[in-house]
mmCIF file of C-alpha atoms in Angstrom:
data_model
loop_
_atom_site.group_PDB
_atom_site.id
_atom_site.type_symbol
_atom_site.label_atom_id
_atom_site.label_comp_id
_atom_site.label_asym_id
_atom_site.label_seq_id
_atom_site.Cartn_x
_atom_site.Cartn_y
_atom_site.Cartn_z
ATOM 1 C CA MET A 159 97.401 117.217 109.183
ATOM 2 C CA ARG A 160 97.640 114.141 107.310
ATOM 3 C CA VAL A 161 96.310 111.004 109.761
ATOM 4 C CA VAL A 162 97.129 107.132 108.527
ATOM 5 C CA MET A 163 95.160 104.642 110.908
ATOM 6 C CA ILE A 164 95.793 101.074 111.863
ATOM 7 C CA ALA A 165 93.297 99.114 113.559
ATOM 8 C CA PRO A 166 92.497 95.486 112.990
ATOM 9 C CA PRO A 167 88.912 95.253 111.882
ATOM 10 C CA GLY A 168 85.592 96.258 114.575
ATOM 11 C CA ALA A 169 88.259 98.182 116.269
ATOM 12 C CA GLY A 170 86.051 101.697 115.137
ATOM 13 C CA LYS A 171 87.912 103.092 112.129
ATOM 14 C CA GLY A 172 85.631 103.903 110.396
ATOM 15 C CA THR A 173 83.600 105.563 112.656
ATOM 16 C CA GLN A 174 86.823 107.329 114.723
ATOM 17 C CA GLY A 175 87.992 108.407 110.993
ATOM 18 C CA GLY A 176 85.158 109.856 110.247
ATOM 19 C CA LEU A 177 85.207 112.048 113.335
ATOM 20 C CA ILE A 178 88.885 112.856 112.889
ATOM 21 C CA ALA A 179 88.153 114.220 108.870
ATOM 22 C CA ALA A 180 85.324 116.402 110.565
ATOM 23 C CA HIS A 181 87.421 117.732 113.310
ATOM 24 C CA PHE A 182 89.931 118.808 111.448
ATOM 25 C CA GLY A 183 87.769 119.601 107.846
ATOM 26 C CA ILE A 184 89.354 117.331 105.523
ATOM 27 C CA PRO A 185 88.188 114.069 103.890
ATOM 28 C CA HIS A 186 88.277 110.350 105.427
ATOM 29 C CA VAL A 187 89.452 107.795 102.661
ATOM 30 C CA ALA A 188 87.808 104.606 104.197
ATOM 31 C CA THR A 189 89.804 102.375 101.477
ATOM 32 C CA GLY A 190 87.138 99.955 102.627
ATOM 33 C CA GLU A 191 84.154 101.195 101.326
ATOM 34 C CA LEU A 192 85.744 102.462 97.985
ATOM 35 C CA LEU A 193 85.878 98.710 96.928
ATOM 36 C CA ARG A 194 83.118 97.360 98.476
ATOM 37 C CA ASP A 195 81.795 100.449 95.769
ATOM 38 C CA HIS A 196 83.321 98.357 93.461
ATOM 39 C CA VAL A 197 81.693 95.011 94.209
ATOM 40 C CA THR A 198 78.466 96.584 94.437
ATOM 41 C CA GLN A 199 78.571 97.801 91.116
ATOM 42 C CA ARG A 200 80.258 95.015 88.979
ATOM 43 C CA THR A 201 83.234 97.402 88.241
ATOM 44 C CA ASP A 202 85.984 95.416 86.521
ATOM 45 C CA LEU A 203 88.090 95.723 89.834
ATOM 46 C CA GLY A 204 84.969 94.770 91.497
ATOM 47 C CA ARG A 205 84.875 91.819 90.330
ATOM 48 C CA SER A 206 88.361 90.803 90.646
ATOM 49 C CA ILE A 207 88.306 91.886 93.480
ATOM 50 C CA GLU A 208 85.219 90.264 95.212
ATOM 51 C CA GLY A 209 86.251 86.609 96.051
ATOM 52 C CA HIS A 210 89.396 88.157 97.922
ATOM 53 C CA LEU A 211 87.014 90.304 100.492
ATOM 54 C CA ASP A 212 84.679 87.129 100.861
ATOM 55 C CA ARG A 213 86.978 84.804 102.399
ATOM 56 C CA GLY A 214 88.557 87.355 104.498
ATOM 57 C CA GLU A 215 92.107 87.926 102.313
ATOM 58 C CA LEU A 216 93.475 91.065 101.857
ATOM 59 C CA VAL A 217 93.369 92.755 98.046
ATOM 60 C CA PRO A 218 96.434 93.005 96.278
ATOM 61 C CA ASP A 219 98.916 95.691 97.004
ATOM 62 C CA ASP A 220 98.922 96.544 93.559
ATOM 63 C CA VAL A 221 94.467 98.063 93.730
ATOM 64 C CA MET A 222 95.439 99.128 97.324
ATOM 65 C CA MET A 223 98.243 101.389 96.215
ATOM 66 C CA ASP A 224 96.128 102.892 93.228
ATOM 67 C CA ILE A 225 93.767 103.567 95.405
ATOM 68 C CA VAL A 226 95.208 105.265 97.842
ATOM 69 C CA ARG A 227 97.251 107.785 95.177
ATOM 70 C CA MET A 228 94.675 108.442 93.659
ATOM 71 C CA ALA A 229 92.828 109.334 97.114
ATOM 72 C CA PHE A 230 96.441 111.361 97.715
ATOM 73 C CA LEU A 231 96.134 113.287 94.335
ATOM 74 C CA ASP A 232 92.305 113.981 95.233
ATOM 75 C CA ALA A 233 94.187 115.146 99.826
ATOM 76 C CA LYS A 234 96.645 117.080 97.959
ATOM 77 C CA ALA A 235 94.316 119.021 95.332
ATOM 78 C CA GLY A 236 91.826 120.035 97.944
ATOM 79 C CA SER A 237 92.559 120.389 101.765
ATOM 80 C CA GLY A 238 95.565 118.510 101.830
ATOM 81 C CA GLY A 239 95.016 116.927 104.869
ATOM 82 C CA TYR A 240 93.325 112.810 104.602
ATOM 83 C CA VAL A 241 92.198 110.336 107.306
ATOM 84 C CA LEU A 242 93.484 107.037 105.633
ATOM 85 C CA ASP A 243 91.510 104.338 106.955
ATOM 86 C CA GLY A 244 91.812 100.433 105.778
ATOM 87 C CA ALA A 245 95.573 101.137 104.401
ATOM 88 C CA PRO A 246 98.495 100.317 104.762
ATOM 89 C CA ARG A 247 97.450 96.506 105.688
ATOM 90 C CA THR A 248 100.928 94.927 104.858
ATOM 91 C CA MET A 249 104.566 95.929 105.308
ATOM 92 C CA ASP A 250 104.518 96.310 101.549
ATOM 93 C CA GLN A 251 101.979 99.065 101.231
ATOM 94 C CA ALA A 252 102.948 101.030 104.504
ATOM 95 C CA ARG A 253 106.371 101.111 102.310
ATOM 96 C CA ALA A 254 104.818 102.041 98.929
ATOM 97 C CA GLY A 255 102.339 104.267 100.805
ATOM 98 C CA TYR A 256 105.540 105.970 102.251
ATOM 99 C CA ALA A 257 107.175 106.427 98.445
ATOM 100 C CA ILE A 258 104.048 107.433 97.070
ATOM 101 C CA ALA A 259 103.373 109.948 100.018
ATOM 102 C CA ARG A 260 106.597 111.413 99.690
ATOM 103 C CA GLU A 261 106.821 112.091 95.817
ATOM 104 C CA LEU A 262 103.579 113.416 96.825
ATOM 105 C CA GLY A 263 104.590 115.329 99.273
ATOM 106 C CA MET A 264 102.301 114.513 101.618
ATOM 107 C CA LEU A 265 102.817 112.091 104.042
ATOM 108 C CA ALA A 266 101.781 111.454 106.950
ATOM 109 C CA ASP A 267 101.646 113.608 110.133
ATOM 110 C CA VAL A 268 100.610 110.725 112.820
ATOM 111 C CA ALA A 269 100.418 106.731 112.425
ATOM 112 C CA LEU A 270 96.854 106.468 114.853
ATOM 113 C CA HIS A 271 96.538 103.071 116.611
ATOM 114 C CA LEU A 272 93.665 101.730 117.495
ATOM 115 C CA ARG A 273 94.002 98.900 119.634
ATOM 116 C CA ALA A 274 91.639 96.239 120.808
ATOM 117 C CA ASP A 275 91.255 92.695 121.947
ATOM 118 C CA ASP A 276 89.685 90.095 119.611
ATOM 119 C CA HIS A 277 87.007 88.795 121.616
ATOM 120 C CA GLU A 278 85.727 92.094 121.833
ATOM 121 C CA LEU A 279 86.082 92.198 118.217
ATOM 122 C CA THR A 280 84.528 89.641 117.193
ATOM 123 C CA ARG A 281 81.239 90.201 119.038
ATOM 124 C CA ARG A 282 81.345 93.878 117.336
ATOM 125 C CA LEU A 283 81.849 92.567 114.157
ATOM 126 C CA LEU A 284 78.943 89.932 114.611
ATOM 127 C CA ALA A 285 76.395 92.939 115.947
ATOM 128 C CA ARG A 286 77.932 95.094 112.392
ATOM 129 C CA ALA A 287 76.696 91.746 110.319
ATOM 130 C CA ASP A 288 73.215 91.432 111.847
ATOM 131 C CA LEU A 289 73.295 95.228 110.772
ATOM 132 C CA GLU A 290 74.628 95.421 108.058
ATOM 133 C CA HIS A 291 74.393 92.088 106.124
ATOM 134 C CA ARG A 292 77.801 92.459 104.930
ATOM 135 C CA SER A 293 79.240 89.011 103.232
ATOM 136 C CA ASP A 294 82.447 89.275 105.284
ATOM 137 C CA ASP A 295 81.404 89.408 108.323
ATOM 138 C CA THR A 296 80.782 86.071 109.027
ATOM 139 C CA GLU A 297 81.927 84.150 112.284
ATOM 140 C CA ARG A 298 84.440 82.209 109.671
ATOM 141 C CA VAL A 299 85.989 85.533 108.083
ATOM 142 C CA ILE A 300 86.132 87.195 110.663
ATOM 143 C CA ARG A 301 88.531 85.221 112.235
ATOM 144 C CA LYS A 302 90.790 84.776 109.524
ATOM 145 C CA ARG A 303 90.641 88.201 108.901
ATOM 146 C CA LEU A 304 92.016 88.637 112.420
ATOM 147 C CA LYS A 305 94.345 86.044 112.249
ATOM 148 C CA VAL A 306 95.757 88.291 108.277
ATOM 149 C CA TYR A 307 95.988 91.591 111.212
ATOM 150 C CA HIS A 308 98.196 89.811 113.478
ATOM 151 C CA ARG A 309 100.004 88.020 110.969
ATOM 152 C CA THR A 310 100.309 90.696 108.329
ATOM 153 C CA THR A 311 99.263 93.919 109.604
ATOM 154 C CA HIS A 312 100.162 94.664 113.066
ATOM 155 C CA PRO A 313 104.009 94.310 112.155
ATOM 156 C CA ILE A 314 103.532 97.885 110.907
ATOM 157 C CA VAL A 315 103.011 99.284 114.209
ATOM 158 C CA ALA A 316 106.573 99.079 114.845
ATOM 159 C CA TRP A 317 107.237 100.372 112.304
ATOM 160 C CA TYR A 318 105.526 103.708 112.340
ATOM 161 C CA ALA A 319 107.107 103.758 116.045
ATOM 162 C CA GLN A 320 110.700 104.126 114.853
ATOM 163 C CA ARG A 321 109.588 106.862 112.495
ATOM 164 C CA GLY A 322 108.325 108.897 115.658
ATOM 165 C CA ILE A 323 104.655 109.077 114.391
ATOM 166 C CA LEU A 324 102.956 106.675 115.749
ATOM 167 C CA VAL A 325 99.521 107.662 118.833
ATOM 168 C CA SER A 326 97.928 104.839 119.890
ATOM 169 C CA VAL A 327 94.773 104.700 121.354
ATOM 170 C CA ASP A 328 92.974 102.127 123.654
ATOM 171 C CA ALA A 329 89.352 100.914 121.749
ATOM 172 C CA MET A 330 88.274 98.502 123.898
ATOM 173 C CA ARG A 331 85.795 101.132 125.514
ATOM 174 C CA PRO A 332 82.823 103.336 124.247
ATOM 175 C CA ALA A 333 83.571 105.023 121.140
ATOM 176 C CA GLU A 334 83.236 109.305 123.116
ATOM 177 C CA GLN A 335 85.805 108.372 125.320
ATOM 178 C CA VAL A 336 88.430 106.558 122.248
ATOM 179 C CA SER A 337 86.810 109.762 120.592
ATOM 180 C CA ARG A 338 87.868 112.147 122.871
ATOM 181 C CA ASP A 339 90.984 110.706 123.686
ATOM 182 C CA ILE A 340 91.777 110.481 119.754
ATOM 183 C CA LEU A 341 91.176 114.115 119.266
ATOM 184 C CA ALA A 342 93.122 115.400 122.435
ATOM 185 C CA ALA A 343 96.137 113.360 121.260
ATOM 186 C CA LEU A 344 96.046 114.607 117.554
ATOM 187 C CA ASP A 345 96.127 118.185 118.614
ATOM 188 C CA ALA A 346 99.370 117.987 120.634
ATOM 189 C CA ARG A 347 100.421 116.971 117.695
ATOM 190 C CA ARG A 348 98.810 120.060 115.460
ATOM 191 C CA PRO A 349 102.049 122.245 116.486
ATOM 192 C CA LEU A 350 104.810 119.242 115.229
ATOM 193 C CA VAL A 351 102.133 118.636 111.169
ATOM 194 C CA GLY A 352 105.217 118.819 108.605
ATOM 195 C CA ASP A 353 108.009 118.286 110.994
ATOM 196 C CA VAL A 354 107.531 114.432 110.097
ATOM 197 C CA ARG A 355 110.380 112.532 110.292
ATOM 198 C CA GLU A 356 111.897 111.240 106.891
#
């Protein structure tokens, strides 16, 4: 099973992505965590993207696609499946990621869209900020990240729908209910794995 997740910040991508990965025995590739690790470790990449993350901006496409390519190569060498959480964030990234996946024989079987309301997302992110002390979870940055999501990322949902691989789930409910719906939807698509429209 190969799953790409599309969701606004705070919708539960990390939680649900980890659950999907455990359920199917595939790696959970959380690009946001990978990027924050680079910032924490003060790598060259980390220093180059730190300002983007702190301001709630998107990381440049070439950086994201390098990370996606490495993740696909690692997944291909392992189980052959993946849960990609945090990319694509733009239509250009979606198309570039598709080209990379097609070249490597790693096209996604499902694009999982988590739907959520901005007010609830802001509440969740501010609560997370109190727990995790993340620099990108201030109210000003949260508002900017949601605006960027609606303008830049959400249009990708229609593109995946046209490809016939979109699964959309209401993420406004308790995490356990969301998880049950996601796993039921993905299990129902299992017979179609590998039968992805070009």
